[in-house]
Coordinates of C-alpha atoms and ligand atoms in Angstrom, one line a residue:
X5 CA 0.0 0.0 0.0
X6 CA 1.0 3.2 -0.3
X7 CA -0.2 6.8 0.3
X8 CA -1.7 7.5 -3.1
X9 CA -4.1 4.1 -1.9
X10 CA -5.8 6.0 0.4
X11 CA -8.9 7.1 -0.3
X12 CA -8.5 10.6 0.6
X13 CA -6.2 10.6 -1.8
X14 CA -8.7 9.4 -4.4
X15 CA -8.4 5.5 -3.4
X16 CA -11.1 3.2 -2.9
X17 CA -12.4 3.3 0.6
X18 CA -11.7 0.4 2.7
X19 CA -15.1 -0.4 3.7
X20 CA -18.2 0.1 1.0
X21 CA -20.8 0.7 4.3
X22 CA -19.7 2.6 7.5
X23 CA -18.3 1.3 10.2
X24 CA -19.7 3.0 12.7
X25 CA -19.3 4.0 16.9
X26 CA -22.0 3.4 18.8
X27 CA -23.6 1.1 17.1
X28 CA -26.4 -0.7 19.3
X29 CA -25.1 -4.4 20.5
X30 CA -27.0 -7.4 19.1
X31 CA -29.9 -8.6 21.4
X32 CA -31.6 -12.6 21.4
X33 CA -34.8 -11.3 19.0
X34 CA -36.8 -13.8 19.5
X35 CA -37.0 -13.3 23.2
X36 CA -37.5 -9.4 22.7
X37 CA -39.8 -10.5 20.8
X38 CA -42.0 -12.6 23.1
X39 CA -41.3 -9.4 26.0
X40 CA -43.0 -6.9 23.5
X41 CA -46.0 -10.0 22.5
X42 CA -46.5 -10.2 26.3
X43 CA -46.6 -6.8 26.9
X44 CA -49.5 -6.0 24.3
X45 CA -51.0 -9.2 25.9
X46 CA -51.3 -7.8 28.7
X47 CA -52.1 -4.4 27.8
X48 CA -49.8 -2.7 29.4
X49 CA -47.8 -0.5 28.3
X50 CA -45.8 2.0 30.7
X51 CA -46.8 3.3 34.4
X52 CA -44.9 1.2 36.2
X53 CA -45.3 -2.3 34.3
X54 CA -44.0 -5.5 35.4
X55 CA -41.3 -5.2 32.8
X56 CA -40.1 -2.2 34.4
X57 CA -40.3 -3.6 37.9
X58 CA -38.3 -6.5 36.8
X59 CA -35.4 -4.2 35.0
X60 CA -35.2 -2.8 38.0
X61 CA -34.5 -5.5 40.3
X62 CA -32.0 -7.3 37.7
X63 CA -30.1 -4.2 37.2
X64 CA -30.1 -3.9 40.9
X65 CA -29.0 -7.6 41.5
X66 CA -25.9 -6.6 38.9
X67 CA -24.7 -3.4 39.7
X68 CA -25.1 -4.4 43.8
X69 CA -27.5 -1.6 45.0
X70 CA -30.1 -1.8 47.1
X71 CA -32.5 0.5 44.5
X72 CA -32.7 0.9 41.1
X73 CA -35.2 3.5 39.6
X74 CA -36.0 3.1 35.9
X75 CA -36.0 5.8 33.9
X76 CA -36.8 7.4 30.3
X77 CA -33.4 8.8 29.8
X78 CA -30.1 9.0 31.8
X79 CA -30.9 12.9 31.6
X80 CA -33.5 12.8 33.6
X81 CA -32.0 10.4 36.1
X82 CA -29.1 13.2 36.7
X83 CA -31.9 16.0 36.8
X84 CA -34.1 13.7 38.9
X85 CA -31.3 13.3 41.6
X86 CA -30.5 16.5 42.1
X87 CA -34.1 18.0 42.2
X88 CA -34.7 15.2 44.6
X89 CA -31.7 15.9 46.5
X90 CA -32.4 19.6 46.8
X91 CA -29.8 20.7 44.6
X92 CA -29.6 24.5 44.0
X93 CA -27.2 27.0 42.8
X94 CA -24.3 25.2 41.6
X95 CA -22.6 21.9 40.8
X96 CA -19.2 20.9 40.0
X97 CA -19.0 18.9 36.4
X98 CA -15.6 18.1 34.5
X99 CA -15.0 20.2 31.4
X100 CA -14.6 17.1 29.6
X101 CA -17.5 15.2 28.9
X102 CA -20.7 14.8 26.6
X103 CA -22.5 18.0 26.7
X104 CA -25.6 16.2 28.5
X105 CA -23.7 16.1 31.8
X106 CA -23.3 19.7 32.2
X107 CA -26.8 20.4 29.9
X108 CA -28.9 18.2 32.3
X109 CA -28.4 20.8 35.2
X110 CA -28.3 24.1 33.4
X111 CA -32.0 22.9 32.1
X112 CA -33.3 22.5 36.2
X113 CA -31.5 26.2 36.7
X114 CA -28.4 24.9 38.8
X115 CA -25.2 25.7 37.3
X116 CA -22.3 24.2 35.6
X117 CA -18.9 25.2 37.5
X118 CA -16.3 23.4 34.8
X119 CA -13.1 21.7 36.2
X120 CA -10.0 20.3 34.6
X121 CA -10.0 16.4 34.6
X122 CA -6.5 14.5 34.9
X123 CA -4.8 13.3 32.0
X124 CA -3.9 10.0 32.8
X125 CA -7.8 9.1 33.8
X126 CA -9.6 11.6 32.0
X127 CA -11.7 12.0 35.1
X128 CA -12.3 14.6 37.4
X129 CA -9.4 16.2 39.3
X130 CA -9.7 16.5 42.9
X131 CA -7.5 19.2 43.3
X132 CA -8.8 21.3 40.1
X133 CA -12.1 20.9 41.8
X134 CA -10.5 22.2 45.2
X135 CA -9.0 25.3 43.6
X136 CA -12.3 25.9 41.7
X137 CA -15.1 25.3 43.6
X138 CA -17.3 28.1 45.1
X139 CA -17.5 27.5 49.1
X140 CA -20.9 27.2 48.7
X141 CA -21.0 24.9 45.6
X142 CA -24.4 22.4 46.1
X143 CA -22.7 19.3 44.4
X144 CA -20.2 17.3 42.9
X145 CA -20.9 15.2 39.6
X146 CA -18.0 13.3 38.8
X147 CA -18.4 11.2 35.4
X148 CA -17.0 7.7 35.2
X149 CA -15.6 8.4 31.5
X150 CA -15.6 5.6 29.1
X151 CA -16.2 3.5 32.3
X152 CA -13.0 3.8 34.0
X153 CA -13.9 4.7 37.6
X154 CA -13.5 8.7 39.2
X155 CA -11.0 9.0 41.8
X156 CA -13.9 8.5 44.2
X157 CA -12.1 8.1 47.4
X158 CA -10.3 12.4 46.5
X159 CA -13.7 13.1 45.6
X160 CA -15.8 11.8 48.6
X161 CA -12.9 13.9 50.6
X162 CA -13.4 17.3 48.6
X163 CA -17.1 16.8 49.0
X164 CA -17.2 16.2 52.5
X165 CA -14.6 19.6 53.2
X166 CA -17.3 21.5 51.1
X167 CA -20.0 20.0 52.6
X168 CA -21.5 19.3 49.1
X169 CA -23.6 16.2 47.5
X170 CA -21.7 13.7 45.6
X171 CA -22.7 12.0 43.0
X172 CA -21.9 10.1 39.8
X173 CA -22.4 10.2 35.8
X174 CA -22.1 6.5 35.2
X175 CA -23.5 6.6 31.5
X176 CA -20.5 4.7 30.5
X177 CA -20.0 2.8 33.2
X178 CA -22.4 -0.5 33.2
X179 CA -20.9 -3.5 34.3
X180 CA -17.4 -1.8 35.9
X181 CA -15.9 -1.7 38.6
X182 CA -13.8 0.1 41.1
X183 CA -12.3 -1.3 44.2
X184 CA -13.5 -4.5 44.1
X185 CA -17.0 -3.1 44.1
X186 CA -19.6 -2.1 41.0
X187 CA -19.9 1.3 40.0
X188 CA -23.2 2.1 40.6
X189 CA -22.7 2.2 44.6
X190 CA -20.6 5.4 45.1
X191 CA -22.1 8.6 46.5
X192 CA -24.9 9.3 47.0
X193 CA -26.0 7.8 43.6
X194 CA -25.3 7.3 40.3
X195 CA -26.9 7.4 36.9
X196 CA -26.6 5.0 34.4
X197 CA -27.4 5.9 30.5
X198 CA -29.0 2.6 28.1
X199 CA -29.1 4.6 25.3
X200 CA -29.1 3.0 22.1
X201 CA -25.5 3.3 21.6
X202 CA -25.0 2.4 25.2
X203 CA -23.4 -1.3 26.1
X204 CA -26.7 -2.1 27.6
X205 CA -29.5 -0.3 26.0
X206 CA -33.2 0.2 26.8
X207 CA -33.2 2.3 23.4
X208 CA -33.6 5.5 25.3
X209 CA -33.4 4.9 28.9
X210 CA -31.8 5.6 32.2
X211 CA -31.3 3.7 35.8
X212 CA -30.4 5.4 39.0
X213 CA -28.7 3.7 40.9
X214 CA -28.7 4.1 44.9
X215 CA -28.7 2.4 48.3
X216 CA -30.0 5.5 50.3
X217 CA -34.0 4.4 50.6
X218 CA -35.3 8.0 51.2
X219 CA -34.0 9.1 48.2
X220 CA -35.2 6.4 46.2
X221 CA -38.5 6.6 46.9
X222 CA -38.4 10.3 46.6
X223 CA -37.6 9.9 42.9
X224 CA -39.8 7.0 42.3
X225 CA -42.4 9.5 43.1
X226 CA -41.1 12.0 41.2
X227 CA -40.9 10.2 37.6
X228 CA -44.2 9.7 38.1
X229 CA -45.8 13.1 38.4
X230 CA -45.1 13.1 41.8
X231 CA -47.8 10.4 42.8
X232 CA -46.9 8.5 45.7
X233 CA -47.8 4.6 46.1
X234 CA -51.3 4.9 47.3
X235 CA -52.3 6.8 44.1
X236 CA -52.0 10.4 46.0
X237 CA -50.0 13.5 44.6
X238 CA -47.2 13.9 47.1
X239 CA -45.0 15.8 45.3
X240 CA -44.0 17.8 42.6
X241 CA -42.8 15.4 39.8
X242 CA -42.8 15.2 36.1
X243 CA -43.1 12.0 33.7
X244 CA -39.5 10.3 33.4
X245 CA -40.9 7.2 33.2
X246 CA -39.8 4.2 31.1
X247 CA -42.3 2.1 29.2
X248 CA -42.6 -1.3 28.5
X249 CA -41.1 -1.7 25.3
X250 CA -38.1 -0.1 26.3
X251 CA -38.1 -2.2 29.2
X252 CA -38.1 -4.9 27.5
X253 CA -35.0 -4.3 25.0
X254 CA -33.5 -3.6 28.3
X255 CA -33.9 -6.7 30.0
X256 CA -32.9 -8.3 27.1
X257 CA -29.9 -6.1 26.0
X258 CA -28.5 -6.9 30.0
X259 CA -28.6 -10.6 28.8
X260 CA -26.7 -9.9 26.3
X261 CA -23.7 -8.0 28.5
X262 CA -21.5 -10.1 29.2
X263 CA -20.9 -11.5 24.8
X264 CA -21.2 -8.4 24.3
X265 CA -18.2 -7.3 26.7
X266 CA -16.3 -10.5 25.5
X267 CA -16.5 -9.1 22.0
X268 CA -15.6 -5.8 22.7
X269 CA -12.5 -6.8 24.8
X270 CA -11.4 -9.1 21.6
X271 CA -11.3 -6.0 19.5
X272 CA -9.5 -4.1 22.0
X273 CA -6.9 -6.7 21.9
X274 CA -6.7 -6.8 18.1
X275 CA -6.1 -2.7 17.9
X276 CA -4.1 -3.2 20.7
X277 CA -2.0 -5.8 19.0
X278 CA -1.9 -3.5 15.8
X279 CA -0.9 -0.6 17.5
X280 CA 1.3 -1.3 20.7
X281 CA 4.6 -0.3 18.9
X282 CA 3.7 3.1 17.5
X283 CA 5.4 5.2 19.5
X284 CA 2.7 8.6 19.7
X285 CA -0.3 6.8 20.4
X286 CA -1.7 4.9 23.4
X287 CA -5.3 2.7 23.8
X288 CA -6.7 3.7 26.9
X289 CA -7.1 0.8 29.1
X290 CA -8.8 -0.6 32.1
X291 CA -7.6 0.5 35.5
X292 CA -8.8 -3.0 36.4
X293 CA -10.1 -6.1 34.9
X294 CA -13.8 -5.1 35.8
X295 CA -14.7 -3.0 32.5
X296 CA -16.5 -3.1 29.4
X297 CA -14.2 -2.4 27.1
X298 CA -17.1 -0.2 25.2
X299 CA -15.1 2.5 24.5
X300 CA -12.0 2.1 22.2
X301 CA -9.8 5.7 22.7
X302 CA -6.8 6.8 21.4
X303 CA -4.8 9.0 23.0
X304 CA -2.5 10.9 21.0
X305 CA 0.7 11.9 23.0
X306 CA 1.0 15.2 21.4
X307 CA -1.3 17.8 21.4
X308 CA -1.6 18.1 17.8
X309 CA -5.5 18.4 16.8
X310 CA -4.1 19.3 13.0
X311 CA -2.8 15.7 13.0
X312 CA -6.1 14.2 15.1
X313 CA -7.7 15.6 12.3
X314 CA -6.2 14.6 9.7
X315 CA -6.3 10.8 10.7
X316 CA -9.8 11.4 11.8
X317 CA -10.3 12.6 7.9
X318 CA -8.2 9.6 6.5
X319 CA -10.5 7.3 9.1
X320 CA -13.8 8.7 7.6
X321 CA -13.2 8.5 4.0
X322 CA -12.4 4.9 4.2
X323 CA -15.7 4.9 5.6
X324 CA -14.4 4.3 9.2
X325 CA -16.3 6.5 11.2
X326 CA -14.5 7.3 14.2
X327 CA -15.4 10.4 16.1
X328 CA -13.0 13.1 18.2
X329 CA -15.2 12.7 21.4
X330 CA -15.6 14.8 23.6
X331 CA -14.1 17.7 21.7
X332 CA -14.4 20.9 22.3
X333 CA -14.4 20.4 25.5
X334 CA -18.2 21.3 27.0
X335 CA -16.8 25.1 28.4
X336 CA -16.0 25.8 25.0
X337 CA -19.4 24.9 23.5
X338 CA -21.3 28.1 22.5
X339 CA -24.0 28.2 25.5
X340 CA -21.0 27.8 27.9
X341 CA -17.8 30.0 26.5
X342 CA -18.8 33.0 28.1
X343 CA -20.1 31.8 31.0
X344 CA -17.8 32.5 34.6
X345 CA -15.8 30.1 34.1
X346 CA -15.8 29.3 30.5
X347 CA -12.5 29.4 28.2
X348 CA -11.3 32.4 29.8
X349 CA -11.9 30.9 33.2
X350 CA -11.8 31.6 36.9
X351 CA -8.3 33.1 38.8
X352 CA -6.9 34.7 35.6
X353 CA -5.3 30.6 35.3
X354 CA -7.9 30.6 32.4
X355 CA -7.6 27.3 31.5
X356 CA -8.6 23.9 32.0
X357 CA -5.6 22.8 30.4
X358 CA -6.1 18.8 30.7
X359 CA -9.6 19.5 29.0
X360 CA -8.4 21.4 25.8
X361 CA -5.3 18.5 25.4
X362 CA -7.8 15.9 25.7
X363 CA -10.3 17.6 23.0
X364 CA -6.8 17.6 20.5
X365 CA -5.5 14.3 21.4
X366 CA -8.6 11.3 21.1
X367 CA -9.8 9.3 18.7
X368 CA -12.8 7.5 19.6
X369 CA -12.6 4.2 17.1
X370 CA -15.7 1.4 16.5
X371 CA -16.5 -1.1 18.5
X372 CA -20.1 -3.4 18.9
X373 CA -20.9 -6.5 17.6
X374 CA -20.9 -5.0 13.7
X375 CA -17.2 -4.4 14.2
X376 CA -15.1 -7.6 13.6
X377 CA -11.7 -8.4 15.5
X378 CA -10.2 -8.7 11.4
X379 CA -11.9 -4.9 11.3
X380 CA -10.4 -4.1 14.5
X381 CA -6.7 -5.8 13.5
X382 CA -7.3 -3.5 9.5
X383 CA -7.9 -0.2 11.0
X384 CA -4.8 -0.3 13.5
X385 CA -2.9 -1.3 10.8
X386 CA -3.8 1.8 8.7
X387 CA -3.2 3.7 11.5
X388 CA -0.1 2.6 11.7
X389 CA 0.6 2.8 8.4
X390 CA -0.5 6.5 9.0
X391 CA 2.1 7.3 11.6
X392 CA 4.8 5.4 9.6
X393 CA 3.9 7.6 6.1
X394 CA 2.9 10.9 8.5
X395 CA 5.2 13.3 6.7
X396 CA 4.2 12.1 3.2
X397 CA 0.5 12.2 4.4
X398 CA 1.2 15.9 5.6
X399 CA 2.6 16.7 2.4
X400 CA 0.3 15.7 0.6
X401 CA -2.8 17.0 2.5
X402 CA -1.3 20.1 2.4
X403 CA -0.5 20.6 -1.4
X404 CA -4.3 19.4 -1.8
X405 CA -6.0 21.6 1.1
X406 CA -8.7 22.8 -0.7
X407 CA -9.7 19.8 -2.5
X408 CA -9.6 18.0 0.9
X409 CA -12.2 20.5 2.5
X410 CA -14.8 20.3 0.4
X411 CA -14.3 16.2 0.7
X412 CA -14.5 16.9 4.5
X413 CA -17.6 18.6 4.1
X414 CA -18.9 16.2 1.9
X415 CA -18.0 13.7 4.4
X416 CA -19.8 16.0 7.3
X417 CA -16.6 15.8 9.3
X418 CA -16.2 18.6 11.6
X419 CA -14.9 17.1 14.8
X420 CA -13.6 20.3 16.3
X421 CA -16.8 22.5 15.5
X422 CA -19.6 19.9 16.0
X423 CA -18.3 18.1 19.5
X424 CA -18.3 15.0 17.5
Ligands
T4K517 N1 -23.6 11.6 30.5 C1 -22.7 11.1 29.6 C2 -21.3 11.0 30.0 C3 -23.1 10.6 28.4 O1 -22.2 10.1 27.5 C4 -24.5 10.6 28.0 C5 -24.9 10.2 26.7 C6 -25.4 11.2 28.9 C7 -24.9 11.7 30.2 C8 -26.9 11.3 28.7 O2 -27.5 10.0 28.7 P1 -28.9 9.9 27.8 O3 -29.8 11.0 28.3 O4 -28.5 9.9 26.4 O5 -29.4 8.5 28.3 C9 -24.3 9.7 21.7 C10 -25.6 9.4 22.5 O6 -26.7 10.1 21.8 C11 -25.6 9.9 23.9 O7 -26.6 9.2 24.6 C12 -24.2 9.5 24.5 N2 -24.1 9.9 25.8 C13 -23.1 10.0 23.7 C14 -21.7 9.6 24.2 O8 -23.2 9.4 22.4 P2 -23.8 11.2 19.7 O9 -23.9 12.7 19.5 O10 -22.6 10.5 19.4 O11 -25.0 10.5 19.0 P3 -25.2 9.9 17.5 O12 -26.6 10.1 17.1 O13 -24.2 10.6 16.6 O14 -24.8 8.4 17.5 C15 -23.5 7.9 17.7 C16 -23.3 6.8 16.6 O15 -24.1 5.7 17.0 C17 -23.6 7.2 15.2 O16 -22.4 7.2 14.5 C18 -24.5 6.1 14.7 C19 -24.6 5.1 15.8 N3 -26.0 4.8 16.1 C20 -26.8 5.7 16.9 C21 -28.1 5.4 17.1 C22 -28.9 6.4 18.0 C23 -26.6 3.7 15.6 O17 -25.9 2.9 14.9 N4 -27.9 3.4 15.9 C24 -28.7 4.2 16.7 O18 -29.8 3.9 16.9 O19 -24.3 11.0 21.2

């Protein structure tokens, strides 16, 4: 092969249909099927069905809480713990993360204060969130990124010396582990996302996760309009409830976890195995051996989103759709860059530097069951063959620039502008 083969260079792409990330994992059909036949059997649809119920106690049996609360999105599970732990004025988020994090509590008026995340973890910094915080800062909502677990014992520490809620993202986190115990049981509670791209997926859907029995009846009642058990209003609430259907591609979705897991840590292996001696660019891995190996990242060891971009580029016009999550960084994002502590942020430090290297230097690549481990072993091996050729690649991006645009925009890449 060589660099004129490429198909930003005019080559035939690699792949005739895209290989995408997020793709939904496979499910058993036939015994979705016979959840959604008994479901219309039965007539019933959402409001607390039996499917529901039963979601909730086997996702409470696997993450090892005492309550689970079932819910339409993991949105609303964030905005639903923090209502219903009194949450007001502001909360601590990391800069860098998906924008529903932050999103989810402007929406219920609390807000955002950003912090820099390490760059060895990509998670929440204890002592960025120390030098940051406002004294009288309501919460802290660390975010277990791509499932690798916050630095919850700094955390629980900085939240008890400011007196302020703790509590987790955990969209990416189903099925890992910290400490020898499952994410899920931290804080005060935790919110788990089974969206469709999600490892275990409800197609839209959320769980909250908890072992405080107060709280979890305080949000059971409020995804349901606030009506308590005996049918009475005793609270305000709104709907966040799941419904049967959803339920039931959830139930069977968690069947499917652990194959699913198996397959995912297979193609880690195989781009792994491609790309271990490139020097300039590391696969993330577990901090233990309880993950789910859902998210494949690349970290690039220079800051160099010009290159990042580049590859990215190369990636999607073999039809390799990799993505540059979470780039900008969410303080960067148009509702938040002026905020108080947006890109030219608190102390006159500006900065969250860890946050801007980290929106240069990823690459998010495929995973899921449509990805296969020869996939997996052919794209590290282009990447490779990237870094070997970069300076050829370079060149020749360069003496084509404008040419290569309008294929990017043909291509809808934008990773730095849209976040993606
Ligand atoms: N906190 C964190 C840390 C999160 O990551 C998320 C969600 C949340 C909170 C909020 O939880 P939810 O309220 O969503 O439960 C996607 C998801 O939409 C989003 O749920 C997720 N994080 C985020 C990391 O990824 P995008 O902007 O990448 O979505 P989209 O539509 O581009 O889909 C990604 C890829 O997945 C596409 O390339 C195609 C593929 N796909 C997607 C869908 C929906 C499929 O193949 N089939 C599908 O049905 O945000």
């Amino acid at each position: 092969m060589s660099v004129a083969d490429l198909a930003l260079f005019g080559g035939l792409p690699d792949y005739s249909t895209p290989l995408h990330v997020g793709r939904p994992s496979e499910v058993d059909r036939q015994r979705l099927q016979r959840r959604i036949d008994g479901a219309l059997d039965r007539a019933w649809l959402t409001n607390d069905g039996p499917l529901v119920h039963e979601l909730e106690s086997r996702m409470a049996e696997f993450i090892g809480v005492d309550h689970c609360i079932v819910v339409a999105n993991g949105t609303l599970g964030l905005q639903l713990v923090a209502k219903c732990l009194g949450i007001t004025g502001s909360v601590v988020v990391p800069a860098f993360t998906f924008i529903g994090t932050a999103s989810a509590m402007s929406w219920i008026g609390v807000e955002p204060v950003f912090c820099d995340v390490d760059l060895e973890t990509h998670n929440l910094s204890p002592d960025d969130v120390v030098r940051r915080a406002p004294r009288d800062v309501g919460a802290i909502l660390g975010v277990h990124l791509w499932g690798r677990a916050c630095d919850v014992d700094g955390l629980k520490y900085v939240a008890r010396k400011l007196d302020a809620h703790l509590l987790f993202d955990a969209a990416h986190a189903i099925g890992c582990g910290h400490q020898g115990r499952h994410i899920g049981g931290f804080g005060v509670a935790e919110v788990f996302s089974l969206h469709a791209t999600k490892m275990v997926t409800a197609l839209e859907g959320g769980v909250v996760a908890t072992n405080d029995a107060d709280l979890a009846e305080r949000i059971r009642h409020a995804r349901n309009f606030g009506f308590g058990a005996k049918g009475q209003v005793v609270a305000i609430g709104v709907n966040a409830k799941m419904n049967e259907f959803s339920a039931a591609m959830g139930l069977t979705s968690l069947e499917a976890y652990e194959p699913a897991r198996q397959h995912n840590a297979a193609l880690h292996a195989a781009y792994a195995n491609a790309l271990n001696a490139v020097s300039g660019i590391d696969l993330i891995k577990p901090d233990n051996n309880q993950w789910n190996y859902h998210y494949a990242v690349l970290q690039l060891s220079e800051p160099d989103a010009k290159w990042r971009d580049l590859l990215l580029r190369i990636l999607w016009s073999e039809n390799i759709l990799a993505r540059s999550y979470f780039a900008p960084g969410i303080h960067r994002t148009l509702p938040y860059q002026n905020s108080a502590n947006g890109p030219k942020a608190t102390n006159g430090t500006d900065e969250l530097v860890n946050s801007r290297i980290l929106s240069d230097t990823l690459i998010t690549l495929p995973t899921g069951s449509q990805i296969k481990t020869e996939d997996a072993a052919a794209i590290g091996d282009l990447i490779r063959f990237c870094y070997a050729h970069r300076g050829e690649i370079e060149a020749e991006a360069a003496r084509r620039g404008d040419t290569l645009k309008g294929l990017s925009d043909r291509l809808q890449i934008s990773p730095a502008s849209t976040g993606r």
